[in-house]
mmCIF file of C-alpha atoms and ligand atoms in Angstrom:
data_model
loop_
_atom_site.group_PDB
_atom_site.id
_atom_site.type_symbol
_atom_site.label_atom_id
_atom_site.label_comp_id
_atom_site.label_asym_id
_atom_site.label_seq_id
_atom_site.Cartn_x
_atom_site.Cartn_y
_atom_site.Cartn_z
ATOM 1 C CA MET A 14 119.424 125.896 96.722
ATOM 2 C CA ASP A 15 119.577 122.427 96.592
ATOM 3 C CA TYR A 16 116.558 121.574 98.053
ATOM 4 C CA ASN A 17 117.695 117.254 96.700
ATOM 5 C CA ARG A 18 120.799 117.118 98.929
ATOM 6 C CA ILE A 19 118.523 118.205 102.011
ATOM 7 C CA PHE A 20 116.558 115.784 101.600
ATOM 8 C CA THR A 21 118.830 113.446 100.900
ATOM 9 C CA GLN A 22 120.379 113.972 104.279
ATOM 10 C CA ALA A 23 117.403 114.025 106.354
ATOM 11 C CA ILE A 24 116.705 109.805 105.232
ATOM 12 C CA ASP A 25 120.787 109.557 105.509
ATOM 13 C CA ARG A 26 120.809 110.476 109.043
ATOM 14 C CA LEU A 27 118.141 108.109 109.643
ATOM 15 C CA HIS A 28 119.791 105.421 108.178
ATOM 16 C CA GLY A 29 123.237 106.363 109.857
ATOM 17 C CA GLU A 30 121.047 105.610 113.468
ATOM 18 C CA GLY A 31 119.751 103.172 112.685
ATOM 19 C CA ARG A 32 116.412 103.255 112.458
ATOM 20 C CA TYR A 33 114.888 104.272 108.964
ATOM 21 C CA ARG A 34 111.726 102.139 108.246
ATOM 22 C CA VAL A 35 111.021 99.295 105.557
ATOM 23 C CA PHE A 36 108.368 98.000 105.286
ATOM 24 C CA ILE A 37 106.946 94.991 104.843
ATOM 25 C CA ASP A 38 105.314 94.448 101.786
ATOM 26 C CA ILE A 39 102.558 91.457 102.964
ATOM 27 C CA LEU A 40 99.364 90.311 101.686
ATOM 28 C CA ARG A 41 96.644 88.294 104.410
ATOM 29 C CA ASN A 42 95.455 84.727 104.243
ATOM 30 C CA LYS A 43 91.818 85.007 104.560
ATOM 31 C CA GLY A 44 90.149 83.573 107.123
ATOM 32 C CA MET A 45 94.037 82.022 108.001
ATOM 33 C CA PHE A 46 95.507 84.374 110.717
ATOM 34 C CA PRO A 47 98.398 84.780 111.613
ATOM 35 C CA ASN A 48 99.006 82.787 108.419
ATOM 36 C CA ALA A 49 100.093 85.784 105.533
ATOM 37 C CA ARG A 50 102.135 85.910 102.201
ATOM 38 C CA CYS A 51 105.566 88.539 102.337
ATOM 39 C CA PHE A 52 106.933 89.531 98.611
ATOM 40 C CA ALA A 53 110.703 90.289 99.882
ATOM 41 C CA GLY A 54 112.682 89.101 97.237
ATOM 42 C CA HIS A 55 112.557 87.649 94.494
ATOM 43 C CA ASN A 56 111.099 84.223 94.080
ATOM 44 C CA GLY A 57 107.410 84.735 94.700
ATOM 45 C CA PRO A 58 105.731 84.885 98.078
ATOM 46 C CA LYS A 59 106.554 83.195 100.688
ATOM 47 C CA PRO A 60 104.349 82.081 103.451
ATOM 48 C CA ILE A 61 105.035 83.981 107.085
ATOM 49 C CA THR A 62 103.264 84.218 110.403
ATOM 50 C CA VAL A 63 102.505 87.753 111.379
ATOM 51 C CA TRP A 64 103.367 88.275 115.226
ATOM 52 C CA CYS A 65 103.155 92.645 115.227
ATOM 53 C CA SER A 66 99.449 92.533 113.940
ATOM 54 C CA ASN A 67 97.179 95.633 115.627
ATOM 55 C CA ASP A 68 93.938 93.073 114.899
ATOM 56 C CA TYR A 69 94.194 91.560 117.937
ATOM 57 C CA LEU A 70 91.275 89.685 117.526
ATOM 58 C CA SER A 71 91.881 88.770 114.073
ATOM 59 C CA MET A 72 88.171 89.943 113.499
ATOM 60 C CA GLY A 73 89.376 91.984 109.839
ATOM 61 C CA GLN A 74 88.400 88.038 108.402
ATOM 62 C CA HIS A 75 85.612 87.227 111.486
ATOM 63 C CA PRO A 76 83.424 86.142 108.394
ATOM 64 C CA LYS A 77 80.364 87.930 110.154
ATOM 65 C CA VAL A 78 82.045 90.755 109.395
ATOM 66 C CA ILE A 79 83.552 90.054 105.857
ATOM 67 C CA ALA A 80 79.463 89.201 105.077
ATOM 68 C CA ALA A 81 78.486 92.456 106.132
ATOM 69 C CA MET A 82 81.379 94.244 103.965
ATOM 70 C CA GLU A 83 80.045 92.520 100.789
ATOM 71 C CA GLU A 84 76.592 92.753 101.576
ATOM 72 C CA ALA A 85 76.747 96.554 101.890
ATOM 73 C CA LEU A 86 79.270 96.843 99.025
ATOM 74 C CA HIS A 87 76.638 95.324 97.271
ATOM 75 C CA ASP A 88 73.943 96.973 98.642
ATOM 76 C CA VAL A 89 75.206 99.995 98.542
ATOM 77 C CA GLY A 90 78.288 100.812 96.652
ATOM 78 C CA ALA A 91 81.965 101.473 97.666
ATOM 79 C CA GLY A 92 82.228 105.320 98.691
ATOM 80 C CA ALA A 93 80.231 107.286 101.130
ATOM 81 C CA GLY A 94 80.625 110.197 98.378
ATOM 82 C CA GLY A 95 81.211 112.857 100.920
ATOM 83 C CA THR A 96 81.988 115.117 104.139
ATOM 84 C CA ARG A 97 79.137 114.057 106.412
ATOM 85 C CA ASN A 98 77.092 116.896 106.372
ATOM 86 C CA ILE A 99 76.874 117.113 102.927
ATOM 87 C CA GLY A 100 76.133 113.555 101.199
ATOM 88 C CA GLY A 101 78.092 111.032 103.320
ATOM 89 C CA ASN A 102 75.993 110.361 106.260
ATOM 90 C CA THR A 103 74.407 107.041 105.534
ATOM 91 C CA HIS A 104 72.258 105.402 108.039
ATOM 92 C CA TYR A 105 75.088 102.654 108.851
ATOM 93 C CA HIS A 106 77.367 105.963 110.254
ATOM 94 C CA VAL A 107 74.038 106.837 112.894
ATOM 95 C CA ASP A 108 74.312 102.954 113.099
ATOM 96 C CA LEU A 109 77.610 102.800 114.285
ATOM 97 C CA GLU A 110 77.103 105.996 115.870
ATOM 98 C CA ALA A 111 74.424 104.500 118.295
ATOM 99 C CA GLU A 112 76.662 100.953 118.459
ATOM 100 C CA LEU A 113 79.842 102.860 120.832
ATOM 101 C CA ALA A 114 78.081 105.231 122.611
ATOM 102 C CA ASP A 115 76.236 102.098 123.530
ATOM 103 C CA LEU A 116 79.166 100.384 124.067
ATOM 104 C CA HIS A 117 80.777 103.085 126.258
ATOM 105 C CA GLY A 118 77.294 104.205 128.213
ATOM 106 C CA LYS A 119 76.545 106.961 127.065
ATOM 107 C CA GLU A 120 75.208 109.970 125.719
ATOM 108 C CA ALA A 121 77.020 110.237 122.432
ATOM 109 C CA ALA A 122 79.543 109.261 119.580
ATOM 110 C CA LEU A 123 81.451 110.239 116.586
ATOM 111 C CA LEU A 124 82.707 108.799 113.630
ATOM 112 C CA PHE A 125 86.427 109.547 112.372
ATOM 113 C CA THR A 126 88.409 108.258 109.925
ATOM 114 C CA SER A 127 90.363 106.904 111.789
ATOM 115 C CA GLY A 128 92.069 106.896 115.087
ATOM 116 C CA TYR A 129 94.766 109.627 114.381
ATOM 117 C CA VAL A 130 92.020 112.078 113.793
ATOM 118 C CA SER A 131 89.772 111.339 116.245
ATOM 119 C CA ASN A 132 92.606 112.373 118.964
ATOM 120 C CA GLU A 133 93.672 115.572 116.809
ATOM 121 C CA ALA A 134 89.944 116.664 115.685
ATOM 122 C CA THR A 135 88.737 116.944 120.178
ATOM 123 C CA LEU A 136 91.859 117.740 122.625
ATOM 124 C CA SER A 137 92.438 120.504 119.158
ATOM 125 C CA THR A 138 89.175 121.229 119.564
ATOM 126 C CA LEU A 139 87.901 120.513 122.804
ATOM 127 C CA ALA A 140 90.670 122.750 124.516
ATOM 128 C CA LYS A 141 90.186 125.850 121.751
ATOM 129 C CA ILE A 142 87.072 126.207 122.180
ATOM 130 C CA LEU A 143 87.066 126.541 126.814
ATOM 131 C CA PRO A 144 89.193 129.638 127.159
ATOM 132 C CA GLY A 145 92.686 129.387 129.671
ATOM 133 C CA CYS A 146 92.922 126.387 129.195
ATOM 134 C CA VAL A 147 95.372 123.646 130.652
ATOM 135 C CA ILE A 148 96.093 120.253 129.025
ATOM 136 C CA PHE A 149 97.998 117.641 132.033
ATOM 137 C CA SER A 150 99.353 114.798 129.319
ATOM 138 C CA ASP A 151 100.802 111.293 130.664
ATOM 139 C CA GLU A 152 104.326 111.350 128.904
ATOM 140 C CA LEU A 153 104.657 108.246 127.055
ATOM 141 C CA ASN A 154 100.866 109.572 125.064
ATOM 142 C CA HIS A 155 100.748 108.969 121.911
ATOM 143 C CA ALA A 156 101.495 111.530 118.624
ATOM 144 C CA SER A 157 98.518 111.981 117.507
ATOM 145 C CA MET A 158 97.002 113.144 121.524
ATOM 146 C CA ILE A 159 100.159 114.617 121.206
ATOM 147 C CA ALA A 160 99.252 116.573 117.444
ATOM 148 C CA GLY A 161 96.029 117.514 119.210
ATOM 149 C CA ILE A 162 96.867 119.258 122.631
ATOM 150 C CA ARG A 163 99.973 121.130 120.261
ATOM 151 C CA ASN A 164 97.261 122.286 117.289
ATOM 152 C CA SER A 165 95.131 122.872 120.083
ATOM 153 C CA GLY A 166 97.143 126.516 121.171
ATOM 154 C CA CYS A 167 96.463 125.578 124.963
ATOM 155 C CA GLU A 168 98.957 125.935 127.759
ATOM 156 C CA LYS A 169 100.501 122.158 128.383
ATOM 157 C CA ARG A 170 101.223 120.757 131.160
ATOM 158 C CA VAL A 171 103.514 117.234 130.746
ATOM 159 C CA PHE A 172 102.739 114.811 134.085
ATOM 160 C CA ARG A 173 105.405 111.648 134.686
ATOM 161 C CA HIS A 174 104.359 108.028 133.464
ATOM 162 C CA ASN A 175 101.849 107.027 135.538
ATOM 163 C CA ASP A 176 102.834 109.296 138.099
ATOM 164 C CA LEU A 177 99.279 110.877 140.461
ATOM 165 C CA ALA A 178 101.727 112.826 142.133
ATOM 166 C CA HIS A 179 103.468 114.539 139.624
ATOM 167 C CA LEU A 180 99.557 114.846 137.777
ATOM 168 C CA GLU A 181 98.160 116.312 141.207
ATOM 169 C CA GLU A 182 101.456 118.356 141.888
ATOM 170 C CA LEU A 183 100.837 120.147 138.646
ATOM 171 C CA LEU A 184 96.786 120.140 139.125
ATOM 172 C CA ALA A 185 97.705 121.953 142.538
ATOM 173 C CA ALA A 186 99.624 124.378 140.918
ATOM 174 C CA GLU A 187 96.727 125.909 138.481
ATOM 175 C CA ALA A 188 94.459 128.513 139.434
ATOM 176 C CA PRO A 189 91.205 126.635 141.150
ATOM 177 C CA ASP A 190 89.358 128.291 138.657
ATOM 178 C CA THR A 191 91.167 127.486 135.035
ATOM 179 C CA PRO A 192 89.777 125.332 133.007
ATOM 180 C CA LYS A 193 91.827 122.018 132.471
ATOM 181 C CA LEU A 194 91.891 118.410 130.775
ATOM 182 C CA ILE A 195 93.571 115.809 131.787
ATOM 183 C CA ALA A 196 94.450 112.805 128.588
ATOM 184 C CA PHE A 197 95.853 110.261 129.155
ATOM 185 C CA GLU A 198 95.643 106.063 127.519
ATOM 186 C CA SER A 199 94.215 103.087 129.567
ATOM 187 C CA VAL A 200 96.315 100.744 127.649
ATOM 188 C CA TYR A 201 99.627 101.388 126.412
ATOM 189 C CA SER A 202 101.003 99.751 124.020
ATOM 190 C CA MET A 203 104.720 99.933 123.367
ATOM 191 C CA ASP A 204 104.755 99.577 127.767
ATOM 192 C CA ALA A 205 102.306 97.409 127.670
ATOM 193 C CA ASP A 206 101.621 99.116 131.484
ATOM 194 C CA ILE A 207 97.993 100.068 131.986
ATOM 195 C CA SER A 208 96.615 103.492 134.260
ATOM 196 C CA PRO A 209 95.292 104.290 137.527
ATOM 197 C CA ILE A 210 91.860 105.332 135.415
ATOM 198 C CA ALA A 211 89.628 105.377 139.013
ATOM 199 C CA ALA A 212 92.500 107.900 140.855
ATOM 200 C CA ILE A 213 93.512 109.409 137.737
ATOM 201 C CA CYS A 214 89.146 110.580 138.109
ATOM 202 C CA ASP A 215 90.052 110.830 142.176
ATOM 203 C CA LEU A 216 92.301 113.767 141.141
ATOM 204 C CA ALA A 217 90.166 115.319 137.820
ATOM 205 C CA ASP A 218 87.490 115.507 140.653
ATOM 206 C CA LYS A 219 89.426 117.247 143.000
ATOM 207 C CA TYR A 220 90.471 119.794 140.905
ATOM 208 C CA GLY A 221 88.057 120.364 138.032
ATOM 209 C CA ALA A 222 89.266 118.520 135.350
ATOM 210 C CA LEU A 223 87.944 117.081 132.322
ATOM 211 C CA THR A 224 89.526 113.996 132.039
ATOM 212 C CA TYR A 225 89.838 112.258 128.633
ATOM 213 C CA LEU A 226 90.776 108.781 127.986
ATOM 214 C CA ASP A 227 92.766 106.894 124.099
ATOM 215 C CA GLU A 228 91.901 103.396 124.643
ATOM 216 C CA VAL A 229 93.274 102.594 121.181
ATOM 217 C CA HIS A 230 94.272 99.473 122.912
ATOM 218 C CA ALA A 231 91.820 98.264 124.298
ATOM 219 C CA VAL A 232 88.689 98.747 123.214
ATOM 220 C CA GLY A 233 86.815 95.715 121.658
ATOM 221 C CA MET A 234 89.511 93.709 124.688
ATOM 222 C CA TYR A 235 88.651 94.465 127.644
ATOM 223 C CA GLY A 236 85.507 94.675 129.423
ATOM 224 C CA PRO A 237 82.452 91.752 129.209
ATOM 225 C CA ARG A 238 81.620 93.920 126.026
ATOM 226 C CA GLY A 239 84.715 95.216 125.072
ATOM 227 C CA GLY A 240 84.059 98.433 126.416
ATOM 228 C CA GLY A 241 87.939 98.852 127.393
ATOM 229 C CA ILE A 242 89.417 99.245 130.553
ATOM 230 C CA SER A 243 87.391 101.638 131.651
ATOM 231 C CA GLU A 244 84.209 99.119 131.749
ATOM 232 C CA ARG A 245 86.453 96.332 132.534
ATOM 233 C CA GLU A 246 87.305 98.913 136.226
ATOM 234 C CA GLY A 247 83.829 100.319 136.129
ATOM 235 C CA VAL A 248 84.698 103.468 135.599
ATOM 236 C CA ALA A 249 83.404 105.076 132.318
ATOM 237 C CA HIS A 250 80.612 107.198 133.632
ATOM 238 C CA ARG A 251 83.366 108.611 135.363
ATOM 239 C CA LEU A 252 85.302 110.060 132.611
ATOM 240 C CA THR A 253 84.302 113.030 130.274
ATOM 241 C CA VAL A 254 85.161 111.624 126.383
ATOM 242 C CA ILE A 255 86.805 107.540 125.421
ATOM 243 C CA GLU A 256 88.103 107.629 122.599
ATOM 244 C CA GLY A 257 89.016 104.928 120.734
ATOM 245 C CA THR A 258 90.008 103.243 116.807
ATOM 246 C CA LEU A 259 87.775 100.594 115.034
ATOM 247 C CA GLY A 260 91.233 99.640 113.024
ATOM 248 C CA LYS A 261 92.693 97.737 115.559
ATOM 249 C CA ALA A 262 90.590 94.946 117.548
ATOM 250 C CA PHE A 263 87.994 95.787 115.543
ATOM 251 C CA GLY A 264 89.896 95.086 112.674
ATOM 252 C CA VAL A 265 88.336 97.585 109.722
ATOM 253 C CA MET A 266 89.500 101.274 109.809
ATOM 254 C CA GLY A 267 88.578 104.168 111.183
ATOM 255 C CA GLY A 268 88.236 105.856 115.192
ATOM 256 C CA TYR A 269 85.426 107.463 117.084
ATOM 257 C CA ILE A 270 85.080 109.792 119.928
ATOM 258 C CA ALA A 271 81.882 109.102 123.418
ATOM 259 C CA ALA A 272 80.487 110.953 125.268
ATOM 260 C CA ASP A 273 78.153 113.546 126.676
ATOM 261 C CA GLN A 274 75.501 114.419 123.717
ATOM 262 C CA VAL A 275 76.797 117.884 124.357
ATOM 263 C CA ILE A 276 80.119 117.505 123.702
ATOM 264 C CA VAL A 277 79.912 115.271 120.420
ATOM 265 C CA ASP A 278 76.954 118.340 119.322
ATOM 266 C CA VAL A 279 80.602 120.721 119.314
ATOM 267 C CA ILE A 280 83.223 118.314 118.066
ATOM 268 C CA ARG A 281 80.744 117.239 114.928
ATOM 269 C CA SER A 282 80.020 121.718 114.268
ATOM 270 C CA TYR A 283 83.788 122.883 114.909
ATOM 271 C CA ALA A 284 86.513 120.357 114.527
ATOM 272 C CA PRO A 285 87.881 120.755 111.389
ATOM 273 C CA GLY A 286 89.209 116.709 111.158
ATOM 274 C CA PHE A 287 85.442 116.056 111.299
ATOM 275 C CA ILE A 288 83.464 118.067 109.195
ATOM 276 C CA PHE A 289 86.414 119.027 106.087
ATOM 277 C CA THR A 290 87.211 115.302 105.091
ATOM 278 C CA THR A 291 84.942 112.849 102.923
ATOM 279 C CA SER A 292 83.603 110.485 105.552
ATOM 280 C CA LEU A 293 84.301 106.822 106.359
ATOM 281 C CA SER A 294 83.215 104.171 102.801
ATOM 282 C CA PRO A 295 80.028 102.560 104.182
ATOM 283 C CA VAL A 296 81.305 99.392 103.259
ATOM 284 C CA LEU A 297 84.006 99.574 105.904
ATOM 285 C CA VAL A 298 80.914 100.889 108.549
ATOM 286 C CA ALA A 299 79.316 97.885 107.762
ATOM 287 C CA GLY A 300 82.128 95.810 108.859
ATOM 288 C CA VAL A 301 82.644 97.750 111.587
ATOM 289 C CA LEU A 302 79.420 97.656 112.560
ATOM 290 C CA ALA A 303 79.113 94.130 112.775
ATOM 291 C CA SER A 304 82.435 93.595 114.477
ATOM 292 C CA VAL A 305 81.123 95.369 117.424
ATOM 293 C CA ARG A 306 77.939 93.741 117.637
ATOM 294 C CA HIS A 307 80.164 90.454 118.184
ATOM 295 C CA LEU A 308 81.989 91.586 120.312
ATOM 296 C CA LYS A 309 79.039 93.279 122.926
ATOM 297 C CA GLU A 310 77.616 89.862 122.768
ATOM 298 C CA SER A 311 80.765 86.771 122.921
ATOM 299 C CA SER A 312 84.298 86.748 125.226
ATOM 300 C CA GLU A 313 85.934 83.345 122.873
ATOM 301 C CA GLU A 314 88.241 85.913 121.092
ATOM 302 C CA ARG A 315 88.996 88.556 124.523
ATOM 303 C CA GLU A 316 89.759 84.618 126.226
ATOM 304 C CA GLY A 317 92.080 83.473 123.621
ATOM 305 C CA GLN A 318 93.838 86.422 123.412
ATOM 306 C CA GLN A 319 94.485 86.558 126.553
ATOM 307 C CA ALA A 320 95.439 82.462 126.913
ATOM 308 C CA ALA A 321 98.539 83.528 124.398
ATOM 309 C CA ALA A 322 99.635 86.515 125.624
ATOM 310 C CA THR A 323 100.052 84.999 129.706
ATOM 311 C CA MET A 324 101.726 81.534 127.379
ATOM 312 C CA LEU A 325 103.736 83.621 125.030
ATOM 313 C CA LYS A 326 105.053 85.537 127.398
ATOM 314 C CA ALA A 327 105.369 82.638 129.946
ATOM 315 C CA MET A 328 107.694 80.931 127.568
ATOM 316 C CA PHE A 329 109.775 84.299 126.875
ATOM 317 C CA ALA A 330 110.972 83.989 130.235
ATOM 318 C CA GLY A 331 111.551 80.392 130.952
ATOM 319 C CA ALA A 332 113.584 80.830 128.045
ATOM 320 C CA GLY A 333 115.255 83.631 128.912
ATOM 321 C CA LEU A 334 114.331 86.166 127.107
ATOM 322 C CA PRO A 335 114.617 89.940 127.706
ATOM 323 C CA VAL A 336 110.316 90.077 127.837
ATOM 324 C CA MET A 337 108.984 93.351 129.340
ATOM 325 C CA ASN A 338 106.851 93.632 132.409
ATOM 326 C CA SER A 339 103.524 93.451 130.878
ATOM 327 C CA THR A 340 99.782 93.524 132.573
ATOM 328 C CA THR A 341 98.671 93.409 129.285
ATOM 329 C CA HIS A 342 97.874 91.104 125.787
ATOM 330 C CA ILE A 343 100.744 92.847 124.379
ATOM 331 C CA VAL A 344 104.930 90.678 124.909
ATOM 332 C CA PRO A 345 107.856 93.776 123.868
ATOM 333 C CA LEU A 346 111.004 91.933 123.852
ATOM 334 C CA MET A 347 113.790 94.988 125.048
ATOM 335 C CA VAL A 348 116.667 94.723 123.255
ATOM 336 C CA GLY A 349 117.593 98.592 123.241
ATOM 337 C CA ASP A 350 119.437 99.432 120.406
ATOM 338 C CA PRO A 351 117.608 99.660 117.020
ATOM 339 C CA VAL A 352 120.313 98.105 114.102
ATOM 340 C CA GLU A 353 120.258 95.160 116.643
ATOM 341 C CA ALA A 354 116.285 95.107 116.449
ATOM 342 C CA LYS A 355 116.316 96.104 113.292
ATOM 343 C CA ARG A 356 118.901 92.710 112.895
ATOM 344 C CA ILE A 357 116.447 89.787 114.581
ATOM 345 C CA SER A 358 113.532 91.134 112.711
ATOM 346 C CA ASP A 359 115.493 90.928 108.917
ATOM 347 C CA ILE A 360 116.897 87.402 110.546
ATOM 348 C CA LEU A 361 113.718 86.014 111.789
ATOM 349 C CA LEU A 362 111.609 86.779 108.501
ATOM 350 C CA ALA A 363 114.322 85.644 106.284
ATOM 351 C CA GLU A 364 115.305 82.855 107.809
ATOM 352 C CA TYR A 365 112.009 81.632 109.545
ATOM 353 C CA GLY A 366 108.948 83.334 107.960
ATOM 354 C CA VAL A 367 108.338 85.451 111.622
ATOM 355 C CA TYR A 368 107.506 88.748 110.454
ATOM 356 C CA VAL A 369 107.996 90.776 113.499
ATOM 357 C CA GLN A 370 108.763 95.002 112.902
ATOM 358 C CA PRO A 371 111.270 96.353 115.639
ATOM 359 C CA ILE A 372 110.258 99.183 117.070
ATOM 360 C CA ASN A 373 112.297 102.361 117.007
ATOM 361 C CA TYR A 374 112.532 106.579 118.017
ATOM 362 C CA PRO A 375 110.589 108.340 118.115
ATOM 363 C CA THR A 376 108.360 105.375 118.976
ATOM 364 C CA VAL A 377 109.942 104.707 122.269
ATOM 365 C CA PRO A 378 112.443 106.206 123.473
ATOM 366 C CA ARG A 379 116.493 105.845 122.111
ATOM 367 C CA GLY A 380 117.676 102.924 124.126
ATOM 368 C CA THR A 381 114.808 101.494 124.091
ATOM 369 C CA GLU A 382 114.155 100.568 121.496
ATOM 370 C CA ARG A 383 111.827 96.416 121.877
ATOM 371 C CA LEU A 384 110.023 93.925 118.870
ATOM 372 C CA ARG A 385 106.691 94.009 119.907
ATOM 373 C CA PHE A 386 104.450 90.894 119.169
ATOM 374 C CA THR A 387 100.736 90.700 120.334
ATOM 375 C CA PRO A 388 99.590 86.869 119.758
ATOM 376 C CA GLY A 389 96.194 86.998 119.786
ATOM 377 C CA PRO A 390 93.618 84.137 120.285
ATOM 378 C CA THR A 391 95.190 82.715 116.450
ATOM 379 C CA HIS A 392 98.643 82.016 117.216
ATOM 380 C CA THR A 393 98.418 78.116 118.356
ATOM 381 C CA PRO A 394 101.241 76.642 121.099
ATOM 382 C CA GLU A 395 103.824 74.810 118.427
ATOM 383 C CA MET A 396 103.710 78.753 116.242
ATOM 384 C CA MET A 397 104.890 79.875 120.233
ATOM 385 C CA ARG A 398 106.791 77.310 120.326
ATOM 386 C CA GLU A 399 108.765 77.699 117.345
ATOM 387 C CA LEU A 400 108.980 81.691 117.576
ATOM 388 C CA THR A 401 110.753 81.020 121.304
ATOM 389 C CA ASP A 402 113.067 78.611 119.569
ATOM 390 C CA ALA A 403 114.319 80.855 117.759
ATOM 391 C CA LEU A 404 114.510 83.680 119.324
ATOM 392 C CA VAL A 405 116.886 81.846 121.931
ATOM 393 C CA GLU A 406 119.036 80.779 118.082
ATOM 394 C CA ILE A 407 119.367 84.291 117.562
ATOM 395 C CA TRP A 408 120.022 86.001 120.838
ATOM 396 C CA GLY A 409 122.812 83.463 120.987
ATOM 397 C CA ARG A 410 123.953 83.349 117.014
ATOM 398 C CA LEU A 411 124.361 87.822 118.007
ATOM 399 C CA GLU A 412 126.060 86.919 121.457
ATOM 400 C CA LEU A 413 122.670 88.649 123.161
ATOM 401 C CA ARG A 414 122.398 88.512 127.014
ATOM 402 C CA LEU A 415 120.020 85.599 128.246
ATOM 403 C CA ALA A 416 118.982 86.151 132.137
ATOM 404 C CA ALA A 417 119.917 82.526 133.719
HETATM 405 C C1 LIG B 5 97.324 105.120 122.044
HETATM 406 C C2 LIG B 5 97.112 105.128 120.511
HETATM 407 N N1 LIG B 5 95.839 106.058 120.460
HETATM 408 C C3 LIG B 5 95.296 106.449 118.565
HETATM 409 C C4 LIG B 5 95.751 105.437 118.093
HETATM 410 C C5 LIG B 5 95.607 105.914 116.200
HETATM 411 O O1 LIG B 5 94.906 104.843 115.666
HETATM 412 P P1 LIG B 5 94.986 104.298 114.394
HETATM 413 O O2 LIG B 5 95.643 103.801 113.946
HETATM 414 O O3 LIG B 5 93.533 104.520 114.475
HETATM 415 O O4 LIG B 5 94.537 105.382 114.139
HETATM 416 C C6 LIG B 5 97.025 104.763 117.530
HETATM 417 C C7 LIG B 5 97.970 103.689 117.002
HETATM 418 O O5 LIG B 5 97.799 103.218 116.085
HETATM 419 C C8 LIG B 5 97.923 104.478 119.278
HETATM 420 O O6 LIG B 5 98.456 103.679 119.056
#
């Protein structure tokens, strides 16, 4: 068997479809985000502006976060040294779980090494424990939720994106005593829209279903204390499980769930993805603690981000660029072709020092390839003007259509 040929053909298929992924080699300049250095090419690092980071509020650069991490490193050393059960349960972990439970008004929280792991571990375990459970999953749910649902081995019903009538039709088709779980997100980060959380909770009440909400693209950024869209809309108490990441708006790394004590205890006790892995470094956890505590008190970063997103959307629309309808902080530009999206991204980086990654299948459906901009509180109006002018020039050069 020519294994090598099979692997090479798999990679060639990606090249053929124009969706072979190239990772851009960068270093951020501490305290100066979105300024960074790029190591592409041979002429030493080149200054760039980052437009696609999920460190949405620049908390990864915040002096309080950095100081907390430095202090923890000097106090307790680098790693956790074990799983939570065997030596790796530090006081930082315990404190952060209490802080996150409080953030969402839940009895308890549980940390994981990433948001991906928290979704996979929780969904697969929860549904496995409920005999005969059926999971109702939004068609645009993230790959980590899909992995968890698949690994649960349960029956699954996929409802059309944010389509309450379709969800209800599927719920109503199941026997009343079948255990049910509705899994969905608050902010869908590729389409930049928000789910009808309260209405989904109404359906869950009507049909006796549990709810699982991924708030990965909302925690830290929405709600008066950064508790996400569910906090902003006053519905956190109606959700069975709220899941979030510590690697995006909180600027560090890790994931978590917040729920009733008994649910957290079940996941803690049964989920392989939680049990059999070294716990997060206490240095990371100390940084997240500082970040969560800061964002509970300070809305300055959230307001700065919303203002930047509003401004960038208006500039793109004013210039006739195909900005997608967004009710969130995310600003996607539709391109509709993977090769074109990559070309635009390459020109932006090489000629304008602008870093924005093209988003291709399978992250988004084929034919809807796009550029996804994430302006934050430290992107200035000047940077936005330069970006808009660059895009208009490239759109013209590639003979792409601008709105009149
Ligand atoms: C909706 C959603 N859920 C979960 C994750 C995974 O979170 P993490 O990056 O912390 O693994 C992501 C993305 O990265 C995501 O977009």
